[in-house]
PDB file of C-alpha atoms in Angstrom:
ATOM      1  CA  UNK A   1     -71.199  50.210  40.116  1.00  0.00           C
ATOM      2  CA  UNK A   2     -70.388  53.438  38.294  1.00  0.00           C
ATOM      3  CA  UNK A   3     -69.681  56.618  40.393  1.00  0.00           C
ATOM      4  CA  UNK A   4     -71.205  59.782  39.046  1.00  0.00           C
ATOM      5  CA  UNK A   5     -71.254  63.499  39.980  1.00  0.00           C
ATOM      6  CA  UNK A   6     -74.070  66.312  39.132  1.00  0.00           C
ATOM      7  CA  UNK A   7     -72.445  69.404  38.110  1.00  0.00           C
ATOM      8  CA  UNK A   8     -72.936  73.212  37.407  1.00  0.00           C
ATOM      9  CA  UNK A   9     -71.073  74.023  33.720  1.00  0.00           C
ATOM     10  CA  UNK A  10     -71.111  77.597  31.669  1.00  0.00           C
ATOM     11  CA  UNK A  11     -71.251  77.490  28.180  1.00  0.00           C
ATOM     12  CA  UNK A  12     -68.209  78.843  27.019  1.00  0.00           C
ATOM     13  CA  UNK A  13     -70.283  80.221  23.957  1.00  0.00           C
ATOM     14  CA  UNK A  14     -73.677  81.565  25.591  1.00  0.00           C
ATOM     15  CA  UNK A  15     -72.424  81.862  28.781  1.00  0.00           C
ATOM     16  CA  UNK A  16     -75.799  79.977  30.156  1.00  0.00           C
ATOM     17  CA  UNK A  17     -75.239  77.362  33.101  1.00  0.00           C
ATOM     18  CA  UNK A  18     -76.388  73.801  32.908  1.00  0.00           C
ATOM     19  CA  UNK A  19     -76.175  70.536  34.691  1.00  0.00           C
ATOM     20  CA  UNK A  20     -74.033  67.960  33.420  1.00  0.00           C
ATOM     21  CA  UNK A  21     -73.167  64.395  34.513  1.00  0.00           C
ATOM     22  CA  UNK A  22     -69.732  63.321  34.833  1.00  0.00           C
ATOM     23  CA  UNK A  23     -68.378  59.764  35.975  1.00  0.00           C
ATOM     24  CA  UNK A  24     -66.029  59.500  38.798  1.00  0.00           C
ATOM     25  CA  UNK A  25     -65.443  55.827  38.132  1.00  0.00           C
ATOM     26  CA  UNK A  26     -66.877  53.043  35.923  1.00  0.00           C
ATOM     27  CA  UNK A  27     -66.574  49.750  36.495  1.00  0.00           C
ATOM     28  CA  UNK A  28     -67.389  47.809  32.660  1.00  0.00           C
ATOM     29  CA  UNK A  29     -67.447  44.731  33.781  1.00  0.00           C
ATOM     30  CA  UNK A  30     -70.829  45.306  36.097  1.00  0.00           C
ATOM     31  CA  UNK A  31     -71.988  48.090  33.910  1.00  0.00           C
ATOM     32  CA  UNK A  32     -70.686  46.914  30.177  1.00  0.00           C
ATOM     33  CA  UNK A  33     -72.821  49.148  28.461  1.00  0.00           C
ATOM     34  CA  UNK A  34     -70.735  52.303  29.779  1.00  0.00           C
ATOM     35  CA  UNK A  35     -67.715  50.515  28.097  1.00  0.00           C
ATOM     36  CA  UNK A  36     -68.380  51.779  24.792  1.00  0.00           C
ATOM     37  CA  UNK A  37     -69.243  55.228  25.535  1.00  0.00           C
ATOM     38  CA  UNK A  38     -65.366  54.928  27.473  1.00  0.00           C
ATOM     39  CA  UNK A  39     -63.905  53.958  24.137  1.00  0.00           C
ATOM     40  CA  UNK A  40     -65.762  56.645  21.706  1.00  0.00           C
ATOM     41  CA  UNK A  41     -64.868  59.514  24.187  1.00  0.00           C
ATOM     42  CA  UNK A  42     -68.878  60.082  24.545  1.00  0.00           C
ATOM     43  CA  UNK A  43     -68.304  60.127  28.205  1.00  0.00           C
ATOM     44  CA  UNK A  44     -66.570  63.222  27.757  1.00  0.00           C
ATOM     45  CA  UNK A  45     -68.817  64.981  25.045  1.00  0.00           C
ATOM     46  CA  UNK A  46     -71.428  67.016  26.463  1.00  0.00           C
ATOM     47  CA  UNK A  47     -73.991  69.651  24.498  1.00  0.00           C
ATOM     48  CA  UNK A  48     -75.172  72.711  25.993  1.00  0.00           C
ATOM     49  CA  UNK A  49     -79.259  73.043  25.511  1.00  0.00           C
ATOM     50  CA  UNK A  50     -79.443  76.407  25.045  1.00  0.00           C
ATOM     51  CA  UNK A  51     -77.533  76.809  21.856  1.00  0.00           C
ATOM     52  CA  UNK A  52     -76.665  73.318  21.104  1.00  0.00           C
ATOM     53  CA  UNK A  53     -72.678  74.349  21.093  1.00  0.00           C
ATOM     54  CA  UNK A  54     -70.964  70.949  21.952  1.00  0.00           C
ATOM     55  CA  UNK A  55     -67.726  70.257  24.008  1.00  0.00           C
ATOM     56  CA  UNK A  56     -65.598  67.700  24.836  1.00  0.00           C
ATOM     57  CA  UNK A  57     -64.983  68.198  28.794  1.00  0.00           C
ATOM     58  CA  UNK A  58     -61.826  65.967  30.003  1.00  0.00           C
ATOM     59  CA  UNK A  59     -62.066  65.271  33.859  1.00  0.00           C
ATOM     60  CA  UNK A  60     -60.731  62.676  36.787  1.00  0.00           C
ATOM     61  CA  UNK A  61     -62.209  59.409  35.936  1.00  0.00           C
ATOM     62  CA  UNK A  62     -61.321  55.923  37.108  1.00  0.00           C
ATOM     63  CA  UNK A  63     -61.824  53.160  34.274  1.00  0.00           C
ATOM     64  CA  UNK A  64     -62.440  49.646  36.174  1.00  0.00           C
ATOM     65  CA  UNK A  65     -62.312  46.242  34.053  1.00  0.00           C
ATOM     66  CA  UNK A  66     -62.700  43.513  36.799  1.00  0.00           C
ATOM     67  CA  UNK A  67     -62.355  40.558  34.341  1.00  0.00           C
ATOM     68  CA  UNK A  68     -59.077  41.476  32.383  1.00  0.00           C
ATOM     69  CA  UNK A  69     -57.657  43.149  35.490  1.00  0.00           C
ATOM     70  CA  UNK A  70     -57.036  46.384  35.147  1.00  0.00           C
ATOM     71  CA  UNK A  71     -57.435  50.243  35.993  1.00  0.00           C
ATOM     72  CA  UNK A  72     -56.758  53.077  34.211  1.00  0.00           C
ATOM     73  CA  UNK A  73     -57.027  56.733  35.630  1.00  0.00           C
ATOM     74  CA  UNK A  74     -57.437  59.965  33.995  1.00  0.00           C
ATOM     75  CA  UNK A  75     -56.139  62.413  36.191  1.00  0.00           C
ATOM     76  CA  UNK A  76     -53.707  64.863  35.419  1.00  0.00           C
ATOM     77  CA  UNK A  77     -51.912  65.714  39.047  1.00  0.00           C
ATOM     78  CA  UNK A  78     -49.149  62.823  40.154  1.00  0.00           C
ATOM     79  CA  UNK A  79     -51.148  63.230  44.039  1.00  0.00           C
ATOM     80  CA  UNK A  80     -53.951  60.680  42.174  1.00  0.00           C
ATOM     81  CA  UNK A  81     -52.011  58.166  44.150  1.00  0.00           C
ATOM     82  CA  UNK A  82     -52.660  59.320  47.588  1.00  0.00           C
ATOM     83  CA  UNK A  83     -56.251  58.563  46.888  1.00  0.00           C
ATOM     84  CA  UNK A  84     -55.898  55.101  47.434  1.00  0.00           C
ATOM     85  CA  UNK A  85     -54.352  52.851  50.417  1.00  0.00           C
ATOM     86  CA  UNK A  86     -51.027  51.276  49.985  1.00  0.00           C
ATOM     87  CA  UNK A  87     -51.927  48.341  51.012  1.00  0.00           C
ATOM     88  CA  UNK A  88     -55.396  48.239  48.614  1.00  0.00           C
ATOM     89  CA  UNK A  89     -52.962  49.351  46.453  1.00  0.00           C
ATOM     90  CA  UNK A  90     -50.919  45.922  47.094  1.00  0.00           C
ATOM     91  CA  UNK A  91     -53.642  43.789  47.114  1.00  0.00           C
ATOM     92  CA  UNK A  92     -54.742  44.640  43.558  1.00  0.00           C
ATOM     93  CA  UNK A  93     -51.141  44.106  42.413  1.00  0.00           C
ATOM     94  CA  UNK A  94     -51.251  40.763  43.911  1.00  0.00           C
ATOM     95  CA  UNK A  95     -54.670  39.871  42.075  1.00  0.00           C
ATOM     96  CA  UNK A  96     -52.341  40.464  39.351  1.00  0.00           C
ATOM     97  CA  UNK A  97     -53.781  43.923  38.162  1.00  0.00           C
ATOM     98  CA  UNK A  98     -52.105  46.732  35.467  1.00  0.00           C
ATOM     99  CA  UNK A  99     -52.827  49.983  37.288  1.00  0.00           C
ATOM    100  CA  UNK A 100     -52.076  53.320  34.993  1.00  0.00           C
ATOM    101  CA  UNK A 101     -52.105  56.980  34.949  1.00  0.00           C
ATOM    102  CA  UNK A 102     -53.039  59.026  31.868  1.00  0.00           C
ATOM    103  CA  UNK A 103     -52.986  62.834  31.876  1.00  0.00           C
ATOM    104  CA  UNK A 104     -55.124  63.612  29.112  1.00  0.00           C
ATOM    105  CA  UNK A 105     -58.537  62.113  27.321  1.00  0.00           C
ATOM    106  CA  UNK A 106     -56.719  60.935  24.409  1.00  0.00           C
ATOM    107  CA  UNK A 107     -54.217  58.526  25.952  1.00  0.00           C
ATOM    108  CA  UNK A 108     -56.686  57.385  28.544  1.00  0.00           C
ATOM    109  CA  UNK A 109     -58.797  56.162  25.721  1.00  0.00           C
ATOM    110  CA  UNK A 110     -55.776  54.428  23.996  1.00  0.00           C
ATOM    111  CA  UNK A 111     -54.666  53.301  27.071  1.00  0.00           C
ATOM    112  CA  UNK A 112     -58.088  51.681  27.797  1.00  0.00           C
ATOM    113  CA  UNK A 113     -58.037  50.212  23.960  1.00  0.00           C
ATOM    114  CA  UNK A 114     -54.471  48.594  24.438  1.00  0.00           C
ATOM    115  CA  UNK A 115     -55.213  46.802  27.655  1.00  0.00           C
ATOM    116  CA  UNK A 116     -58.806  45.349  26.592  1.00  0.00           C
ATOM    117  CA  UNK A 117     -56.727  43.981  23.871  1.00  0.00           C
ATOM    118  CA  UNK A 118     -54.634  42.258  26.277  1.00  0.00           C
ATOM    119  CA  UNK A 119     -51.275  43.467  25.337  1.00  0.00           C
ATOM    120  CA  UNK A 120     -48.194  44.929  27.589  1.00  0.00           C
ATOM    121  CA  UNK A 121     -48.678  49.034  26.868  1.00  0.00           C
ATOM    122  CA  UNK A 122     -45.071  48.971  27.231  1.00  0.00           C
ATOM    123  CA  UNK A 123     -44.173  47.223  24.014  1.00  0.00           C
ATOM    124  CA  UNK A 124     -46.819  49.456  22.542  1.00  0.00           C
ATOM    125  CA  UNK A 125     -45.131  52.352  23.070  1.00  0.00           C
ATOM    126  CA  UNK A 126     -41.734  50.428  22.180  1.00  0.00           C
ATOM    127  CA  UNK A 127     -43.925  50.347  18.822  1.00  0.00           C
ATOM    128  CA  UNK A 128     -44.951  53.965  18.836  1.00  0.00           C
ATOM    129  CA  UNK A 129     -41.442  55.081  19.193  1.00  0.00           C
ATOM    130  CA  UNK A 130     -39.716  52.969  16.620  1.00  0.00           C
ATOM    131  CA  UNK A 131     -42.450  53.910  14.171  1.00  0.00           C
ATOM    132  CA  UNK A 132     -41.566  57.376  15.069  1.00  0.00           C
ATOM    133  CA  UNK A 133     -37.601  56.307  14.079  1.00  0.00           C
ATOM    134  CA  UNK A 134     -38.292  54.823  10.960  1.00  0.00           C
ATOM    135  CA  UNK A 135     -40.881  57.481   9.435  1.00  0.00           C
ATOM    136  CA  UNK A 136     -38.339  59.916  10.365  1.00  0.00           C
ATOM    137  CA  UNK A 137     -34.824  58.348   9.356  1.00  0.00           C
ATOM    138  CA  UNK A 138     -36.173  55.597   6.610  1.00  0.00           C
ATOM    139  CA  UNK A 139     -38.636  57.624   5.031  1.00  0.00           C
ATOM    140  CA  UNK A 140     -36.979  60.958   5.364  1.00  0.00           C
ATOM    141  CA  UNK A 141     -39.663  62.807   6.577  1.00  0.00           C
ATOM    142  CA  UNK A 142     -39.849  66.315   8.662  1.00  0.00           C
ATOM    143  CA  UNK A 143     -40.850  65.235  12.618  1.00  0.00           C
ATOM    144  CA  UNK A 144     -42.743  68.938  12.479  1.00  0.00           C
ATOM    145  CA  UNK A 145     -45.140  66.998   9.932  1.00  0.00           C
ATOM    146  CA  UNK A 146     -46.391  64.381  12.302  1.00  0.00           C
ATOM    147  CA  UNK A 147     -49.505  65.797  14.443  1.00  0.00           C
ATOM    148  CA  UNK A 148     -49.608  62.166  16.352  1.00  0.00           C
ATOM    149  CA  UNK A 149     -48.765  58.494  16.900  1.00  0.00           C
ATOM    150  CA  UNK A 150     -51.451  56.097  17.756  1.00  0.00           C
ATOM    151  CA  UNK A 151     -51.781  52.799  18.616  1.00  0.00           C
ATOM    152  CA  UNK A 152     -54.699  50.986  15.571  1.00  0.00           C
ATOM    153  CA  UNK A 153     -54.800  47.803  16.796  1.00  0.00           C
ATOM    154  CA  UNK A 154     -53.587  44.224  16.768  1.00  0.00           C
ATOM    155  CA  UNK A 155     -53.787  41.495  13.873  1.00  0.00           C
ATOM    156  CA  UNK A 156     -52.131  38.094  13.565  1.00  0.00           C
ATOM    157  CA  UNK A 157     -49.784  39.020  16.223  1.00  0.00           C
ATOM    158  CA  UNK A 158     -48.927  42.513  14.393  1.00  0.00           C
ATOM    159  CA  UNK A 159     -49.291  45.737  15.726  1.00  0.00           C
ATOM    160  CA  UNK A 160     -50.620  48.679  13.935  1.00  0.00           C
ATOM    161  CA  UNK A 161     -49.604  52.124  14.944  1.00  0.00           C
ATOM    162  CA  UNK A 162     -50.748  55.199  12.394  1.00  0.00           C
ATOM    163  CA  UNK A 163     -49.030  58.051  12.195  1.00  0.00           C
ATOM    164  CA  UNK A 164     -50.642  61.622  11.581  1.00  0.00           C
ATOM    165  CA  UNK A 165     -49.085  64.244   9.363  1.00  0.00           C
ATOM    166  CA  UNK A 166     -50.147  67.600   8.072  1.00  0.00           C
ATOM    167  CA  UNK A 167     -51.100  65.526   4.967  1.00  0.00           C
ATOM    168  CA  UNK A 168     -52.209  61.661   5.304  1.00  0.00           C
ATOM    169  CA  UNK A 169     -49.630  60.192   7.235  1.00  0.00           C
ATOM    170  CA  UNK A 170     -48.837  56.374   7.241  1.00  0.00           C
ATOM    171  CA  UNK A 171     -49.364  53.307   9.175  1.00  0.00           C
ATOM    172  CA  UNK A 172     -46.606  50.980  11.021  1.00  0.00           C
ATOM    173  CA  UNK A 173     -46.652  47.549  10.970  1.00  0.00           C
ATOM    174  CA  UNK A 174     -44.446  46.258  13.795  1.00  0.00           C
ATOM    175  CA  UNK A 175     -44.300  42.401  14.950  1.00  0.00           C
ATOM    176  CA  UNK A 176     -45.371  42.705  18.427  1.00  0.00           C
ATOM    177  CA  UNK A 177     -43.342  38.962  20.010  1.00  0.00           C
ATOM    178  CA  UNK A 178     -40.361  41.063  18.776  1.00  0.00           C
ATOM    179  CA  UNK A 179     -40.793  43.738  20.759  1.00  0.00           C
ATOM    180  CA  UNK A 180     -41.746  41.742  23.763  1.00  0.00           C
ATOM    181  CA  UNK A 181     -38.725  39.689  23.753  1.00  0.00           C
ATOM    182  CA  UNK A 182     -36.565  42.830  23.493  1.00  0.00           C
ATOM    183  CA  UNK A 183     -38.543  44.306  26.638  1.00  0.00           C
ATOM    184  CA  UNK A 184     -37.576  40.773  28.344  1.00  0.00           C
ATOM    185  CA  UNK A 185     -34.034  41.357  27.039  1.00  0.00           C
ATOM    186  CA  UNK A 186     -33.738  44.771  28.833  1.00  0.00           C
ATOM    187  CA  UNK A 187     -35.759  43.734  32.055  1.00  0.00           C
ATOM    188  CA  UNK A 188     -33.678  46.868  33.901  1.00  0.00           C
ATOM    189  CA  UNK A 189     -34.309  49.284  31.680  1.00  0.00           C
ATOM    190  CA  UNK A 190     -38.350  48.595  30.938  1.00  0.00           C
ATOM    191  CA  UNK A 191     -38.811  47.440  34.544  1.00  0.00           C
ATOM    192  CA  UNK A 192     -41.484  49.635  36.216  1.00  0.00           C
ATOM    193  CA  UNK A 193     -40.463  50.258  39.870  1.00  0.00           C
ATOM    194  CA  UNK A 194     -43.536  52.129  40.817  1.00  0.00           C
ATOM    195  CA  UNK A 195     -46.511  49.805  40.141  1.00  0.00           C
ATOM    196  CA  UNK A 196     -48.942  52.810  41.720  1.00  0.00           C
ATOM    197  CA  UNK A 197     -50.827  54.199  38.542  1.00  0.00           C
ATOM    198  CA  UNK A 198     -47.652  54.998  36.930  1.00  0.00           C
ATOM    199  CA  UNK A 199     -47.977  56.635  33.510  1.00  0.00           C
ATOM    200  CA  UNK A 200     -46.616  54.961  30.460  1.00  0.00           C
ATOM    201  CA  UNK A 201     -46.569  57.269  27.655  1.00  0.00           C
ATOM    202  CA  UNK A 202     -44.432  58.279  25.309  1.00  0.00           C
ATOM    203  CA  UNK A 203     -42.130  60.701  27.535  1.00  0.00           C
ATOM    204  CA  UNK A 204     -41.211  57.089  29.162  1.00  0.00           C
ATOM    205  CA  UNK A 205     -40.041  55.560  26.201  1.00  0.00           C
ATOM    206  CA  UNK A 206     -38.041  58.199  24.823  1.00  0.00           C
ATOM    207  CA  UNK A 207     -36.328  58.588  28.611  1.00  0.00           C
ATOM    208  CA  UNK A 208     -35.038  55.336  28.354  1.00  0.00           C
ATOM    209  CA  UNK A 209     -34.032  55.530  24.669  1.00  0.00           C
ATOM    210  CA  UNK A 210     -32.532  58.890  25.703  1.00  0.00           C
ATOM    211  CA  UNK A 211     -30.572  57.304  28.716  1.00  0.00           C
ATOM    212  CA  UNK A 212     -29.356  53.916  26.681  1.00  0.00           C
ATOM    213  CA  UNK A 213     -28.449  55.009  23.490  1.00  0.00           C
ATOM    214  CA  UNK A 214     -27.085  50.956  22.835  1.00  0.00           C
ATOM    215  CA  UNK A 215     -30.797  50.048  22.839  1.00  0.00           C
ATOM    216  CA  UNK A 216     -31.049  47.430  19.746  1.00  0.00           C
TER     217      UNK A 216
END
């Protein structure tokens, strides 16, 4: 079951106070209808009943997929790992669960999409990093033009990475299996020491490449 909390929120436009409902946790295996609202970001969308101004509000939320065995926690504070007993975490890991923490709403939604597609998120971050390098070095573009790099799906074992820029951007196609092979060849670099809701994002992959310039 999903767990919700009723809160009071003051509209940032008209200053009126109204009630909102936020999701502390969602279990999409039991409550399947909530899945699409998570993927679309609808659970973070609110509208003031007084002035009808709409907002996207980020708040802590735990996404649980029992069927695909993963949890994604939207929580900025690293201390979130204290919320679970270590024995429970160990049990989840022993059952084959992937546990991840995200620090912002967009990465939370993207992470759910990646894991829901059955992918290794390390490989996706690798692909996004490679796409950035390819766009800057091979296409001779200015890094300042880039507004974001996003996972856009997988088709016939090929990852689609979207690069959003000031003008129009580009889509980079990267073979998924080649990335997995590279990760397996460098397990000492891409291994995750702490499986208790680690943050696997652009900063994580950049740190790896900055520390190991010889990765092919």
